[in-house]
Amino acid sequence: MIKHATLVAAHVYAVPPVEVFSAWADPAAKARWAGGPPGWNPRLDLDFRVDGVERYHGTRTGGPAHTVQARYLDIVPSKRIIYSYDVLLDQVRVLVSLATIEFVRHGRGTRLVHTEQAAFLTEDDTSQLEQHMRNALKSLEAELGGHTAGGEPRP
């Protein structure tokens, strides 16, 4: 049975929307912050444009291979990114999702809102995707210089 879920994660960054957006658009930057947890061996191919494709493949020691295949549907620089993607674990499709990333001016910084409308094709718990979303937004913060919403460097 397919399990459907809408998941939302938000984070405030101390830098303007153009800088946060750039971290999504630049292949080298995205590979640094979206490469997965320590111990993974990720490969990211990014064609960041409408109808462009992103492919991610990573494996942790002793775990299944994770393959993410995305297609960019709508991009408005510094405003939004909309893409669809699927996730395969050892070549078995386990998730299909529509993701919307919104960049909203928040004082001198940016409030990023990441919304997923996901279809889980296995009995997996949705909390893993929710945790992944939160971890990615924290990794993005480190990529942006480790500044909190107040503009102070992280310890």
PDB file of N, CA, C and O in Angstrom, residues 77-113:
ATOM      1  N   PRO A  77      15.051  32.266  -9.824  1.00  0.00           N
ATOM      2  CA  PRO A  77      16.216  32.578  -8.997  1.00  0.00           C
ATOM      3  C   PRO A  77      15.869  33.375  -7.742  1.00  0.00           C
ATOM      4  O   PRO A  77      15.122  34.361  -7.787  1.00  0.00           O
ATOM      5  N   SER A  78      16.384  32.892  -6.626  1.00  0.00           N
ATOM      6  CA  SER A  78      16.240  33.514  -5.305  1.00  0.00           C
ATOM      7  C   SER A  78      14.804  33.534  -4.792  1.00  0.00           C
ATOM      8  O   SER A  78      14.521  34.161  -3.770  1.00  0.00           O
ATOM      9  N   LYS A  79      13.888  32.841  -5.477  1.00  0.00           N
ATOM     10  CA  LYS A  79      12.478  32.788  -5.057  1.00  0.00           C
ATOM     11  C   LYS A  79      12.016  31.356  -4.790  1.00  0.00           C
ATOM     12  O   LYS A  79      11.476  31.075  -3.727  1.00  0.00           O
ATOM     13  N   ARG A  80      12.205  30.448  -5.785  1.00  0.00           N
ATOM     14  CA  ARG A  80      11.712  29.088  -5.598  1.00  0.00           C
ATOM     15  C   ARG A  80      12.398  28.109  -6.539  1.00  0.00           C
ATOM     16  O   ARG A  80      12.902  28.479  -7.599  1.00  0.00           O
ATOM     17  N   ILE A  81      12.355  26.851  -6.100  1.00  0.00           N
ATOM     18  CA  ILE A  81      12.791  25.710  -6.898  1.00  0.00           C
ATOM     19  C   ILE A  81      11.725  24.637  -6.701  1.00  0.00           C
ATOM     20  O   ILE A  81      11.344  24.346  -5.569  1.00  0.00           O
ATOM     21  N   ILE A  82      11.257  24.058  -7.789  1.00  0.00           N
ATOM     22  CA  ILE A  82      10.301  22.953  -7.711  1.00  0.00           C
ATOM     23  C   ILE A  82      10.868  21.808  -8.546  1.00  0.00           C
ATOM     24  O   ILE A  82      11.266  22.009  -9.694  1.00  0.00           O
ATOM     25  N   TYR A  83      10.925  20.633  -7.933  1.00  0.00           N
ATOM     26  CA  TYR A  83      11.438  19.465  -8.640  1.00  0.00           C
ATOM     27  C   TYR A  83      10.727  18.214  -8.178  1.00  0.00           C
ATOM     28  O   TYR A  83      10.146  18.171  -7.099  1.00  0.00           O
ATOM     29  N   SER A  84      10.755  17.209  -9.028  1.00  0.00           N
ATOM     30  CA  SER A  84      10.236  15.894  -8.650  1.00  0.00           C
ATOM     31  C   SER A  84      11.411  14.939  -8.617  1.00  0.00           C
ATOM     32  O   SER A  84      12.400  15.137  -9.322  1.00  0.00           O
ATOM     33  N   TYR A  85      11.295  13.915  -7.787  1.00  0.00           N
ATOM     34  CA  TYR A  85      12.393  12.956  -7.698  1.00  0.00           C
ATOM     35  C   TYR A  85      11.906  11.623  -7.182  1.00  0.00           C
ATOM     36  O   TYR A  85      10.828  11.514  -6.617  1.00  0.00           O
ATOM     37  N   ASP A  86      12.745  10.610  -7.417  1.00  0.00           N
ATOM     38  CA  ASP A  86      12.498   9.310  -6.817  1.00  0.00           C
ATOM     39  C   ASP A  86      13.766   8.845  -6.125  1.00  0.00           C
ATOM     40  O   ASP A  86      14.857   9.337  -6.403  1.00  0.00           O
ATOM     41  N   VAL A  87      13.588   7.926  -5.180  1.00  0.00           N
ATOM     42  CA  VAL A  87      14.700   7.362  -4.419  1.00  0.00           C
ATOM     43  C   VAL A  87      14.682   5.858  -4.612  1.00  0.00           C
ATOM     44  O   VAL A  87      13.637   5.222  -4.456  1.00  0.00           O
ATOM     45  N   LEU A  88      15.843   5.318  -4.948  1.00  0.00           N
ATOM     46  CA  LEU A  88      16.002   3.874  -5.075  1.00  0.00           C
ATOM     47  C   LEU A  88      17.007   3.398  -4.040  1.00  0.00           C
ATOM     48  O   LEU A  88      18.041   4.038  -3.833  1.00  0.00           O
ATOM     49  N   LEU A  89      16.684   2.309  -3.370  1.00  0.00           N
ATOM     50  CA  LEU A  89      17.615   1.637  -2.468  1.00  0.00           C
ATOM     51  C   LEU A  89      17.965   0.317  -3.128  1.00  0.00           C
ATOM     52  O   LEU A  89      17.092  -0.523  -3.331  1.00  0.00           O
ATOM     53  N   ASP A  90      19.243   0.169  -3.471  1.00  0.00           N
ATOM     54  CA  ASP A  90      19.682  -1.026  -4.210  1.00  0.00           C
ATOM     55  C   ASP A  90      18.758  -1.319  -5.386  1.00  0.00           C
ATOM     56  O   ASP A  90      18.294  -2.437  -5.584  1.00  0.00           O
ATOM     57  N   GLN A  91      18.452  -0.287  -6.166  1.00  0.00           N
ATOM     58  CA  GLN A  91      17.654  -0.380  -7.397  1.00  0.00           C
ATOM     59  C   GLN A  91      16.171  -0.670  -7.167  1.00  0.00           C
ATOM     60  O   GLN A  91      15.449  -0.963  -8.117  1.00  0.00           O
ATOM     61  N   VAL A  92      15.691  -0.577  -5.923  1.00  0.00           N
ATOM     62  CA  VAL A  92      14.269  -0.732  -5.632  1.00  0.00           C
ATOM     63  C   VAL A  92      13.708   0.652  -5.309  1.00  0.00           C
ATOM     64  O   VAL A  92      14.154   1.319  -4.368  1.00  0.00           O
ATOM     65  N   ARG A  93      12.739   1.109  -6.106  1.00  0.00           N
ATOM     66  CA  ARG A  93      12.138   2.429  -5.898  1.00  0.00           C
ATOM     67  C   ARG A  93      11.316   2.386  -4.607  1.00  0.00           C
ATOM     68  O   ARG A  93      10.425   1.561  -4.449  1.00  0.00           O
ATOM     69  N   VAL A  94      11.654   3.290  -3.657  1.00  0.00           N
ATOM     70  CA  VAL A  94      10.977   3.309  -2.363  1.00  0.00           C
ATOM     71  C   VAL A  94      10.205   4.605  -2.114  1.00  0.00           C
ATOM     72  O   VAL A  94       9.374   4.658  -1.209  1.00  0.00           O
ATOM     73  N   LEU A  95      10.474   5.640  -2.916  1.00  0.00           N
ATOM     74  CA  LEU A  95       9.874   6.948  -2.656  1.00  0.00           C
ATOM     75  C   LEU A  95       9.806   7.744  -3.953  1.00  0.00           C
ATOM     76  O   LEU A  95      10.750   7.718  -4.754  1.00  0.00           O
ATOM     77  N   VAL A  96       8.691   8.447  -4.137  1.00  0.00           N
ATOM     78  CA  VAL A  96       8.546   9.415  -5.220  1.00  0.00           C
ATOM     79  C   VAL A  96       7.990  10.680  -4.572  1.00  0.00           C
ATOM     80  O   VAL A  96       7.081  10.610  -3.734  1.00  0.00           O
ATOM     81  N   SER A  97       8.555  11.846  -4.942  1.00  0.00           N
ATOM     82  CA  SER A  97       8.144  13.062  -4.261  1.00  0.00           C
ATOM     83  C   SER A  97       8.160  14.275  -5.181  1.00  0.00           C
ATOM     84  O   SER A  97       8.890  14.311  -6.171  1.00  0.00           O
ATOM     85  N   LEU A  98       7.354  15.249  -4.817  1.00  0.00           N
ATOM     86  CA  LEU A  98       7.377  16.583  -5.409  1.00  0.00           C
ATOM     87  C   LEU A  98       7.887  17.505  -4.311  1.00  0.00           C
ATOM     88  O   LEU A  98       7.325  17.534  -3.213  1.00  0.00           O
ATOM     89  N   ALA A  99       8.977  18.229  -4.584  1.00  0.00           N
ATOM     90  CA  ALA A  99       9.591  19.106  -3.583  1.00  0.00           C
ATOM     91  C   ALA A  99       9.513  20.553  -4.039  1.00  0.00           C
ATOM     92  O   ALA A  99       9.737  20.857  -5.210  1.00  0.00           O
ATOM     93  N   THR A 100       9.188  21.425  -3.098  1.00  0.00           N
ATOM     94  CA  THR A 100       9.155  22.863  -3.337  1.00  0.00           C
ATOM     95  C   THR A 100      10.067  23.533  -2.322  1.00  0.00           C
ATOM     96  O   THR A 100       9.920  23.306  -1.121  1.00  0.00           O
ATOM     97  N   ILE A 101      11.000  24.331  -2.818  1.00  0.00           N
ATOM     98  CA  ILE A 101      11.909  25.086  -1.972  1.00  0.00           C
ATOM     99  C   ILE A 101      11.571  26.554  -2.176  1.00  0.00           C
ATOM    100  O   ILE A 101      11.618  27.061  -3.303  1.00  0.00           O
ATOM    101  N   GLU A 102      11.230  27.248  -1.087  1.00  0.00           N
ATOM    102  CA  GLU A 102      10.905  28.673  -1.163  1.00  0.00           C
ATOM    103  C   GLU A 102      11.952  29.470  -0.402  1.00  0.00           C
ATOM    104  O   GLU A 102      12.338  29.102   0.704  1.00  0.00           O
ATOM    105  N   PHE A 103      12.391  30.581  -1.004  1.00  0.00           N
ATOM    106  CA  PHE A 103      13.364  31.475  -0.389  1.00  0.00           C
ATOM    107  C   PHE A 103      12.650  32.796  -0.120  1.00  0.00           C
ATOM    108  O   PHE A 103      12.268  33.495  -1.059  1.00  0.00           O
ATOM    109  N   VAL A 104      12.461  33.131   1.153  1.00  0.00           N
ATOM    110  CA  VAL A 104      11.702  34.318   1.525  1.00  0.00           C
ATOM    111  C   VAL A 104      12.608  35.247   2.328  1.00  0.00           C
ATOM    112  O   VAL A 104      13.245  34.822   3.300  1.00  0.00           O
ATOM    113  N   ARG A 105      12.661  36.508   1.918  1.00  0.00           N
ATOM    114  CA  ARG A 105      13.447  37.504   2.654  1.00  0.00           C
ATOM    115  C   ARG A 105      12.958  37.530   4.098  1.00  0.00           C
ATOM    116  O   ARG A 105      11.763  37.560   4.361  1.00  0.00           O
ATOM    117  N   HIS A 106      13.891  37.485   5.048  1.00  0.00           N
ATOM    118  CA  HIS A 106      13.584  37.483   6.476  1.00  0.00           C
ATOM    119  C   HIS A 106      14.566  38.454   7.146  1.00  0.00           C
ATOM    120  O   HIS A 106      15.674  38.056   7.489  1.00  0.00           O
ATOM    121  N   GLY A 107      14.158  39.729   7.270  1.00  0.00           N
ATOM    122  CA  GLY A 107      15.087  40.749   7.744  1.00  0.00           C
ATOM    123  C   GLY A 107      16.237  40.848   6.760  1.00  0.00           C
ATOM    124  O   GLY A 107      16.037  40.996   5.565  1.00  0.00           O
ATOM    125  N   ARG A 108      17.464  40.688   7.242  1.00  0.00           N
ATOM    126  CA  ARG A 108      18.645  40.688   6.356  1.00  0.00           C
ATOM    127  C   ARG A 108      18.940  39.296   5.805  1.00  0.00           C
ATOM    128  O   ARG A 108      19.813  39.134   4.968  1.00  0.00           O
ATOM    129  N   GLY A 109      18.218  38.317   6.296  1.00  0.00           N
ATOM    130  CA  GLY A 109      18.492  36.937   5.918  1.00  0.00           C
ATOM    131  C   GLY A 109      17.410  36.326   5.053  1.00  0.00           C
ATOM    132  O   GLY A 109      16.686  37.011   4.337  1.00  0.00           O
ATOM    133  N   THR A 110      17.309  35.005   5.166  1.00  0.00           N
ATOM    134  CA  THR A 110      16.400  34.222   4.340  1.00  0.00           C
ATOM    135  C   THR A 110      15.701  33.169   5.181  1.00  0.00           C
ATOM    136  O   THR A 110      16.343  32.474   5.968  1.00  0.00           O
ATOM    137  N   ARG A 111      14.411  33.067   4.990  1.00  0.00           N
ATOM    138  CA  ARG A 111      13.658  31.936   5.546  1.00  0.00           C
ATOM    139  C   ARG A 111      13.431  30.968   4.392  1.00  0.00           C
ATOM    140  O   ARG A 111      12.803  31.317   3.389  1.00  0.00           O
ATOM    141  N   LEU A 112      13.975  29.770   4.517  1.00  0.00           N
ATOM    142  CA  LEU A 112      13.803  28.734   3.504  1.00  0.00           C
ATOM    143  C   LEU A 112      12.726  27.781   3.996  1.00  0.00           C
ATOM    144  O   LEU A 112      12.776  27.324   5.141  1.00  0.00           O
ATOM    145  N   VAL A 113      11.761  27.493   3.138  1.00  0.00           N
ATOM    146  CA  VAL A 113      10.705  26.536   3.455  1.00  0.00           C
ATOM    147  C   VAL A 113      10.785  25.406   2.427  1.00  0.00           C
ATOM    148  O   VAL A 113      10.676  25.642   1.225  1.00  0.00           O
TER     149      VAL A 113
END
